[in-house]
Tab-separated table of C-alpha atoms in Angstrom:
chain	number	residue	atom	x	y	z
A	1	MET	CA	-4.815	-36.843	18.718
A	2	ASN	CA	-1.789	-34.774	20.135
A	3	LYS	CA	-2.501	-31.251	21.496
A	4	LYS	CA	-0.702	-29.389	18.622
A	5	ALA	CA	-3.253	-30.984	16.039
A	6	SER	CA	-6.032	-30.344	18.386
A	7	TRP	CA	-5.265	-26.726	18.847
A	8	SER	CA	-4.841	-26.258	15.093
A	9	LEU	CA	-8.552	-27.373	14.662
A	10	VAL	CA	-9.520	-25.108	17.477
A	11	ILE	CA	-8.207	-22.127	15.804
A	12	GLY	CA	-8.697	-23.307	12.252
A	13	VAL	CA	-12.467	-24.263	12.260
A	14	PRO	CA	-13.477	-20.779	13.615
A	15	LEU	CA	-11.370	-19.208	10.979
A	16	LEU	CA	-12.793	-21.316	8.193
A	17	LEU	CA	-16.392	-20.745	9.662
A	18	THR	CA	-15.735	-17.122	9.515
A	19	ILE	CA	-14.528	-16.840	6.005
A	20	PHE	CA	-17.468	-19.116	4.909
A	21	LEU	CA	-19.953	-16.807	6.482
A	22	LEU	CA	-18.485	-13.763	5.193
A	23	ASN	CA	-18.771	-15.264	1.674
A	24	PHE	CA	-22.189	-16.529	2.409
A	25	PHE	CA	-23.900	-13.334	3.849
A	26	GLU	CA	-22.113	-11.135	1.337
A	27	GLU	CA	-25.016	-9.809	-0.985
A	28	GLU	CA	-24.440	-9.080	-4.735
A	29	SER	CA	-26.860	-7.491	-7.095
A	30	SER	CA	-25.925	-9.922	-10.057
A	31	PRO	CA	-28.320	-10.446	-12.657
A	32	PRO	CA	-29.985	-13.899	-13.082
A	33	GLY	CA	-27.456	-16.269	-14.662
A	34	ILE	CA	-24.561	-13.934	-14.511
A	35	SER	CA	-21.545	-14.807	-12.333
A	36	SER	CA	-21.604	-12.421	-9.269
A	37	ASN	CA	-17.727	-11.913	-9.262
A	38	LEU	CA	-18.191	-9.909	-12.650
A	39	THR	CA	-20.404	-7.470	-11.257
A	40	ASP	CA	-19.465	-3.872	-10.043
A	41	GLN	CA	-16.198	-4.321	-11.930
A	42	SER	CA	-13.089	-2.316	-11.117
A	43	PHE	CA	-11.042	-3.561	-13.940
A	44	GLY	CA	-9.429	-6.477	-12.313
A	45	LYS	CA	-11.082	-6.072	-8.816
A	46	SER	CA	-13.914	-8.709	-7.967
A	47	ASN	CA	-16.101	-9.696	-5.179
A	48	GLU	CA	-16.869	-13.326	-5.046
A	49	THR	CA	-20.018	-14.786	-3.273
A	50	SER	CA	-20.843	-18.211	-2.336
A	51	ASP	CA	-23.564	-20.252	-4.298
A	52	LEU	CA	-24.519	-22.229	-1.196
A	53	SER	CA	-28.056	-22.282	-0.093
A	54	LEU	CA	-28.903	-21.634	3.658
A	55	GLU	CA	-29.807	-25.494	3.898
A	56	SER	CA	-26.418	-26.494	2.635
A	57	PHE	CA	-24.806	-24.117	5.114
A	58	VAL	CA	-26.783	-25.709	8.011
A	59	GLN	CA	-25.749	-29.065	6.820
A	60	ALA	CA	-22.016	-27.833	6.735
A	61	SER	CA	-22.400	-26.593	10.230
A	62	ALA	CA	-23.728	-29.856	11.455
A	63	LEU	CA	-20.828	-31.533	9.900
A	64	GLU	CA	-18.385	-29.231	11.730
A	65	ASN	CA	-20.005	-30.047	14.945
A	66	ASP	CA	-19.556	-33.787	14.430
A	67	MET	CA	-15.894	-33.120	13.657
A	68	GLN	CA	-15.498	-31.144	16.886
A	69	VAL	CA	-16.949	-34.038	18.997
A	70	GLU	CA	-14.612	-36.682	17.364
A	71	VAL	CA	-11.259	-34.923	17.511
A	72	MET	CA	-11.356	-32.328	20.283
A	73	GLU	CA	-10.691	-32.867	23.960
A	74	LYS	CA	-14.090	-31.880	25.335
A	75	ASP	CA	-12.926	-30.465	28.797
A	76	GLU	CA	-9.966	-28.576	27.693
A	77	GLN	CA	-10.709	-27.091	24.165
A	78	ALA	CA	-14.468	-27.034	23.791
A	79	PRO	CA	-15.224	-24.083	25.815
A	80	PHE	CA	-12.609	-22.117	24.052
A	81	PHE	CA	-13.914	-23.300	20.553
A	82	GLU	CA	-17.294	-22.179	21.508
A	83	ALA	CA	-16.393	-18.965	22.883
A	84	GLU	CA	-14.182	-18.065	19.804
A	85	THR	CA	-16.803	-19.138	17.221
A	86	LYS	CA	-19.496	-17.127	18.902
A	87	ALA	CA	-17.385	-14.127	19.192
A	88	ARG	CA	-16.616	-14.179	15.352
A	89	LEU	CA	-20.279	-14.877	14.591
A	90	ILE	CA	-21.303	-11.824	16.426
A	91	GLN	CA	-18.837	-9.688	14.965
A	92	ILE	CA	-19.860	-10.738	11.543
A	93	ALA	CA	-23.435	-10.279	12.460
A	94	ASP	CA	-22.832	-6.626	13.632
A	95	THR	CA	-21.099	-5.754	10.431
A	96	PHE	CA	-23.755	-7.565	8.338
A	97	SER	CA	-26.545	-5.605	10.382
A	98	GLU	CA	-24.860	-2.368	9.288
A	99	ASP	CA	-24.399	-3.367	5.892
A	100	ILE	CA	-27.922	-4.172	5.017
A	101	GLN	CA	-29.391	-0.904	5.992
A	102	TYR	CA	-28.597	0.234	2.369
A	103	PRO	CA	-29.055	-1.349	-1.041
A	104	GLU	CA	-26.062	-3.178	-2.582
A	105	TYR	CA	-26.469	-0.387	-5.496
A	106	SER	CA	-26.315	2.503	-3.000
A	107	LYS	CA	-23.493	2.356	-0.567
A	108	PRO	CA	-22.401	5.196	1.757
A	109	ILE	CA	-18.744	6.129	1.649
A	110	ARG	CA	-17.491	7.065	5.012
A	111	ASN	CA	-13.690	7.475	4.548
A	112	LYS	CA	-10.834	7.261	2.162
A	113	ASP	CA	-10.328	3.680	2.685
A	114	GLU	CA	-13.804	2.823	1.603
A	115	LEU	CA	-13.478	5.313	-1.374
A	116	GLN	CA	-10.326	3.380	-2.678
A	117	LYS	CA	-12.171	0.131	-3.252
A	118	TYR	CA	-14.579	2.110	-5.373
A	119	LEU	CA	-12.020	3.828	-7.614
A	120	PRO	CA	-11.920	2.179	-11.094
A	121	ASN	CA	-9.163	1.372	-13.313
A	122	GLN	CA	-6.141	1.928	-10.902
A	123	SER	CA	-2.834	0.837	-12.236
A	124	VAL	CA	-0.417	-1.522	-10.539
A	125	ALA	CA	2.793	0.248	-9.499
A	126	SER	CA	5.856	-1.888	-9.344
A	127	SER	CA	9.069	-1.168	-7.337
A	128	LEU	CA	12.434	-2.965	-6.813
A	129	ASP	CA	15.479	-2.387	-4.597
A	130	LEU	CA	18.607	-2.559	-6.448
A	131	ASP	CA	20.769	-3.806	-3.448
A	132	VAL	CA	18.574	-5.556	-0.638
A	133	LYS	CA	21.420	-5.593	1.585
A	134	LYS	CA	21.448	-1.792	2.061
A	135	ASP	CA	18.979	0.115	4.228
A	136	ASN	CA	18.932	3.031	1.689
A	137	SER	CA	19.221	1.111	-1.380
A	138	PRO	CA	18.542	2.868	-4.762
A	139	SER	CA	15.203	1.635	-6.040
A	140	ILE	CA	13.475	1.704	-9.306
A	141	SER	CA	9.718	1.843	-10.166
A	142	ILE	CA	7.235	1.713	-12.900
A	143	LYS	CA	3.612	2.838	-13.039
A	144	SER	CA	1.085	3.209	-15.922
A	145	SER	CA	-1.337	6.221	-15.798
A	146	LYS	CA	-4.201	3.501	-15.596
A	147	LEU	CA	-4.658	-0.163	-15.685
A	148	GLN	CA	-6.923	-0.440	-18.780
A	149	TYR	CA	-6.707	1.266	-22.113
A	150	PHE	CA	-8.825	1.244	-25.083
A	151	ARG	CA	-7.379	0.520	-28.450
A	152	GLY	CA	-6.605	3.739	-30.157
A	153	GLU	CA	-5.424	5.428	-26.886
A	154	GLU	CA	-1.987	6.449	-26.012
A	155	ILE	CA	-0.372	4.322	-23.146
A	156	ILE	CA	1.505	6.350	-20.690
A	157	GLY	CA	3.775	5.486	-17.711
A	158	GLU	CA	6.340	7.036	-15.345
A	159	ALA	CA	9.599	5.187	-14.679
A	160	ALA	CA	11.551	6.398	-11.553
A	161	ILE	CA	14.876	5.763	-9.715
A	162	SER	CA	15.372	6.956	-6.259
A	163	ASN	CA	18.153	6.963	-3.549
A	164	LEU	CA	21.080	7.522	-5.946
A	165	THR	CA	24.028	8.692	-3.798
A	166	ASN	CA	26.046	10.351	-6.481
A	167	ASP	CA	25.633	11.973	-9.810
A	168	ASP	CA	25.403	8.608	-11.651
A	169	ILE	CA	23.973	9.216	-15.261
A	170	VAL	CA	20.740	7.673	-15.770
A	171	SER	CA	18.822	6.808	-18.818
A	172	VAL	CA	15.488	5.088	-19.441
A	173	SER	CA	13.885	3.166	-22.225
A	174	ALA	CA	10.692	1.093	-22.237
A	175	ARG	CA	8.793	-1.555	-24.163
A	176	LEU	CA	5.313	-3.022	-24.390
A	177	VAL	CA	5.463	-6.909	-24.732
A	178	THR	CA	2.968	-9.740	-24.952
A	179	SER	CA	3.878	-13.411	-24.727
A	180	GLY	CA	7.439	-12.425	-24.960
A	181	ASN	CA	6.889	-10.456	-28.291
A	182	ILE	CA	7.790	-6.704	-28.310
A	183	VAL	CA	4.804	-4.677	-29.771
A	184	ALA	CA	6.288	-1.061	-29.164
A	185	GLU	CA	9.520	0.491	-27.928
A	186	THR	CA	10.195	3.910	-26.573
A	187	GLU	CA	12.704	6.345	-24.982
A	188	GLY	CA	12.028	7.867	-21.633
A	189	ARG	CA	12.036	11.613	-21.147
A	190	ARG	CA	13.166	13.015	-17.894
A	191	ILE	CA	10.480	15.263	-16.218
A	192	GLY	CA	12.262	18.455	-15.193
A	193	ALA	CA	15.274	17.975	-12.943
A	194	SER	CA	13.696	14.892	-11.211
A	195	ASP	CA	14.636	11.310	-11.505
A	196	THR	CA	11.377	10.364	-12.916
A	197	PHE	CA	10.892	9.549	-16.630
A	198	LEU	CA	7.803	9.841	-18.719
A	199	VAL	CA	7.304	6.955	-21.203
A	200	SER	CA	4.637	7.073	-23.785
A	201	PHE	CA	3.505	4.947	-26.842
A	202	GLU	CA	1.370	6.590	-29.529
A	203	PRO	CA	-1.453	4.409	-30.923
A	204	ASP	CA	0.055	4.288	-34.395
A	205	SER	CA	3.188	2.716	-32.845
A	206	LEU	CA	1.366	-0.297	-31.257
A	207	ASP	CA	1.649	-3.465	-33.174
A	208	VAL	CA	-0.871	-5.455	-30.853
A	209	PRO	CA	-2.638	-8.503	-32.360
A	210	PRO	CA	-6.533	-8.118	-32.577
A	211	LYS	CA	-7.252	-10.711	-29.839
A	212	VAL	CA	-4.483	-9.691	-27.338
A	213	THR	CA	-5.704	-7.800	-24.462
A	214	GLU	CA	-2.993	-8.541	-21.825
A	215	LEU	CA	0.309	-6.429	-22.337
A	216	ARG	CA	3.380	-5.860	-19.960
A	217	LEU	CA	5.093	-2.265	-19.798
A	218	ILE	CA	8.696	-2.938	-19.067
A	219	ALA	CA	11.016	0.171	-18.096
A	220	ASN	CA	14.921	-0.558	-18.744
A	221	PHE	CA	17.144	1.792	-16.505
A	222	ASN	CA	20.777	2.221	-17.521
A	223	VAL	CA	22.768	3.416	-14.695
A	224	GLU	CA	26.460	4.245	-15.445
A	225	GLY	CA	26.355	0.970	-17.844
A	226	ARG	CA	24.585	-1.181	-15.237
A	227	ARG	CA	21.099	-2.196	-16.638
A	228	TYR	CA	17.964	-2.841	-14.468
A	229	GLU	CA	14.522	-3.875	-15.529
A	230	ILE	CA	11.066	-3.667	-13.991
A	231	GLY	CA	7.509	-4.314	-15.514
A	232	THR	CA	3.806	-3.700	-14.679
A	233	PRO	CA	0.622	-5.157	-16.377
A	234	VAL	CA	-1.385	-3.290	-18.647
A	235	LYS	CA	-4.708	-4.065	-20.284
A	236	TYR	CA	-5.669	-3.093	-24.004
A	237	VAL	CA	-9.298	-3.712	-24.792
A	238	ASN	CA	-11.921	-3.030	-27.594
A	239	VAL	CA	-14.715	-0.459	-27.048
A	240	VAL	CA	-18.045	-2.209	-27.356
A	241	ALA	CA	-20.325	0.745	-25.805
A	242	SER	CA	-20.193	4.273	-24.697
A	243	ILE	CA	-21.997	6.607	-22.260
A	244	ASP	CA	-23.532	9.226	-24.408
A	245	TYR	CA	-25.327	11.550	-21.748
A	246	VAL	CA	-26.016	11.746	-18.138
A	247	ALA	CA	-29.428	13.532	-17.338
A	248	ASP	CA	-29.862	15.624	-14.224
A	249	ALA	CA	-30.844	13.941	-10.852
A	250	GLN	CA	-34.695	13.688	-9.859
A	251	VAL	CA	-36.419	12.672	-6.622
A	252	ASN	CA	-38.605	9.708	-6.946
A	253	ASP	CA	-40.018	8.160	-3.773
A	254	THR	CA	-37.002	7.172	-1.537
A	255	PHE	CA	-34.383	7.657	-4.427
A	256	LEU	CA	-32.382	10.251	-6.017
A	257	GLU	CA	-32.376	8.905	-9.581
A	258	VAL	CA	-29.860	9.656	-12.241
A	259	PRO	CA	-30.628	8.306	-15.757
A	260	VAL	CA	-27.451	7.423	-17.884
A	261	TYR	CA	-27.779	6.991	-21.639
A	262	LEU	CA	-25.688	4.621	-23.605
A	263	THR	CA	-24.980	3.272	-26.989
A	264	THR	CA	-23.783	-0.440	-27.381
A	265	SER	CA	-22.708	-2.587	-30.362
A	266	GLN	CA	-23.111	-5.822	-28.011
A	267	LEU	CA	-26.537	-6.386	-26.532
A	268	GLY	CA	-26.759	-7.953	-23.127
A	269	TYR	CA	-26.296	-7.135	-19.559
A	270	HIS	CA	-24.551	-4.111	-18.941
A	271	GLN	CA	-23.411	-2.361	-15.564
A	272	ILE	CA	-22.726	1.124	-14.854
A	273	SER	CA	-21.110	2.232	-11.537
A	274	ALA	CA	-20.129	5.691	-10.274
A	275	ASN	CA	-19.383	7.638	-7.061
A	276	LEU	CA	-21.567	10.653	-5.975
A	277	TYR	CA	-19.482	13.629	-4.374
A	278	ASN	CA	-20.380	16.764	-2.494
A	279	ALA	CA	-19.949	19.509	-5.196
A	280	GLU	CA	-18.804	21.944	-2.584
A	281	THR	CA	-16.116	20.219	-0.781
A	282	GLY	CA	-15.268	17.111	-3.238
A	283	ARG	CA	-15.904	14.667	-0.482
A	284	ALA	CA	-17.031	11.177	-1.652
A	285	LEU	CA	-20.596	10.406	-0.422
A	286	VAL	CA	-22.185	7.388	-2.049
A	287	HIS	CA	-21.070	4.586	-4.405
A	288	LEU	CA	-23.891	3.632	-7.002
A	289	SER	CA	-24.147	0.887	-9.505
A	290	ALA	CA	-26.959	-0.520	-11.581
A	291	TYR	CA	-27.383	-3.061	-14.316
A	292	LYS	CA	-29.834	-3.778	-17.098
A	293	ASP	CA	-30.391	-6.263	-19.929
A	294	VAL	CA	-29.935	-3.950	-22.881
A	295	LEU	CA	-32.007	-5.138	-25.731
A	296	VAL	CA	-31.507	-2.162	-28.056
A	297	GLU	CA	-28.555	-0.368	-29.439
A	298	LYS	CA	-29.427	2.903	-27.562
A	299	ASP	CA	-30.800	2.645	-24.018
A	300	PHE	CA	-30.559	3.956	-20.580
A	301	ILE	CA	-29.768	2.639	-17.011
A	302	VAL	CA	-31.065	4.586	-13.867
A	303	LEU	CA	-28.420	4.971	-11.090
A	304	LYS	CA	-30.284	5.454	-7.601
A	305	ALA	CA	-28.953	6.791	-4.315
A	306	HIS	CA	-31.167	5.841	-1.498
A	307	ILE	CA	-32.263	8.363	1.139
A	308	ALA	CA	-30.765	6.321	3.915
A	309	ALA	CA	-27.349	6.556	2.181
A	310	LEU	CA	-27.626	10.231	1.422
A	311	LYS	CA	-28.543	11.062	5.144
A	312	VAL	CA	-25.535	9.207	6.300
A	313	ALA	CA	-23.425	11.388	4.008
A	314	GLY	CA	-25.411	14.502	5.422
A	315	HIS	CA	-25.496	16.422	2.291
A	316	GLU	CA	-28.550	17.500	0.311
A	317	GLY	CA	-26.487	18.679	-2.865
A	318	PRO	CA	-25.449	19.929	-5.144
A	319	TYR	CA	-23.477	16.987	-6.261
A	320	PHE	CA	-21.221	15.805	-8.825
A	321	LEU	CA	-20.892	12.267	-10.462
A	322	ASP	CA	-17.357	10.769	-11.111
A	323	ASP	CA	-15.359	7.517	-11.383
A	324	LEU	CA	-17.773	6.093	-14.006
A	325	THR	CA	-17.482	2.625	-15.452
A	326	LEU	CA	-19.391	0.830	-18.078
A	327	THR	CA	-19.261	-2.726	-18.470
A	328	ARG	CA	-20.855	-5.483	-20.665
A	329	MET	CA	-20.948	-8.507	-18.370
A	330	PRO	CA	-20.656	-12.224	-19.848
A	331	SER	CA	-24.131	-12.926	-21.064
A	332	PRO	CA	-25.851	-14.259	-24.212
A	333	PRO	CA	-24.647	-14.296	-26.956
A	334	ARG	CA	-21.138	-13.331	-26.021
A	335	PHE	CA	-19.920	-14.715	-22.607
A	336	ILE	CA	-16.889	-12.407	-22.224
A	337	THR	CA	-16.476	-9.195	-20.230
A	338	GLU	CA	-16.333	-6.198	-22.384
A	339	PHE	CA	-15.990	-2.498	-21.617
A	340	GLY	CA	-17.189	0.960	-22.865
A	341	THR	CA	-16.135	4.624	-22.699
A	342	VAL	CA	-17.181	7.053	-20.097
A	343	PRO	CA	-17.036	10.912	-19.818
A	344	ASP	CA	-13.821	12.073	-18.533
A	345	GLU	CA	-15.139	15.257	-16.967
A	346	LYS	CA	-17.083	15.353	-13.604
A	347	ILE	CA	-21.036	15.495	-14.027
A	348	THR	CA	-22.834	18.144	-11.976
A	349	LEU	CA	-26.100	17.023	-10.504
A	350	ASN	CA	-28.842	18.958	-8.730
A	351	GLY	CA	-29.617	18.356	-5.180
A	352	TYR	CA	-32.907	18.316	-3.105
A	353	PRO	CA	-33.823	18.919	0.524
A	354	PHE	CA	-34.076	15.564	2.346
A	355	SER	CA	-37.741	16.488	3.126
A	356	ASP	CA	-38.532	16.038	-0.629
A	357	TYR	CA	-37.783	12.295	-0.386
A	358	ARG	CA	-40.173	9.612	1.198
A	359	ASP	CA	-37.984	8.977	4.229
A	360	GLU	CA	-38.228	5.461	5.448
A	361	PRO	CA	-35.344	2.986	6.167
A	362	TYR	CA	-34.351	0.341	3.519
A	363	ILE	CA	-35.467	-3.132	4.408
A	364	ASP	CA	-34.282	-6.359	2.614
A	365	GLU	CA	-36.397	-9.101	4.203
A	366	GLN	CA	-34.194	-11.829	3.020
A	367	ALA	CA	-31.160	-10.160	4.445
A	368	GLN	CA	-33.100	-9.728	7.800
A	369	GLU	CA	-33.852	-13.537	7.914
A	370	ARG	CA	-30.062	-14.267	7.203
A	371	LEU	CA	-29.046	-11.824	9.991
A	372	GLU	CA	-31.543	-13.460	12.438
A	373	PHE	CA	-30.148	-16.681	11.634
A	374	LEU	CA	-26.545	-15.501	12.038
A	375	SER	CA	-27.471	-13.985	15.382
A	376	LYS	CA	-28.997	-17.317	16.680
A	377	LEU	CA	-25.558	-18.897	15.667
A	378	GLY	CA	-23.737	-16.363	17.811
A	379	GLY	CA	-26.123	-16.798	20.801
A	380	GLU	CA	-27.484	-13.430	20.437
A	381	ARG	CA	-31.258	-12.974	21.434
């Protein structure tokens, strides 16, 4: 085998092993029989986990070792391969060790980047340069106010044009389409003296077939007779459930518990997620999620913030709850993902001194066993 192919294996195998381990050791709180990539939904974002068992992983590792012996030049590449692989394994072990200190349903939020992945229903902004050969080319953009709308809601977006070099006359129109068919059209309204235009579609103007959930919002810019278009995806779904009431928080053992009451027209597994904030500063503290097999039309699900996560945040309260989502996950008898409405306003919650909790670390024995196995692979003692 030539050196180029051999070096590709040296670099590629550790990378593949790293990706495999990241998937393998990622814990998801999925209900039995429910695909884990549908939990903790953020309307389009998902986390996928591996279904491979620990035994199958060991077998895969042994196969990789056989491949290494067969195709690598032992004296030249094997030391590099071993050091690179161990370094990656140690890095993964360190990250995993930190992560398993907290339950999957109660994760501390340490910074804005971490908060970003827990913010639901974020729209997808699209932009386009009109002349790619110019450094400061005029550009157009379109962004809806959110990604997912419920039937009966007004769909709103903003279309903008920037870097115009003169007083070109600009007008904007917009349409919603599905499978090439127009379901609504509107004219853009300039916002003040800016080059941003508001586009909105009243519910009565939408002619969307009952089973259609995927739409595309397209903005048409007319600049001195020259036409340009750009689009962004929008979801349009039915309401199957709603959050009716959020009770105040109470301390129970090692948890701050928040009961959330709901009504659903479709029984089965439901998941609620939310972010807990410092009510005094507005800083995000803990991401919460919980699921339950809802067997009656009216029920409740309890969100739980573990004391370990609260102490990382360093705030005893008061709190507020925001960024709520309500999802009915694919489960009998309807194996499709469906959604429910949530309160628009922030929900204020009481806080309690940390001394009111039973203060002990969170321990997941299965996760600890995986960590020990991973540490051994990385050569740590």
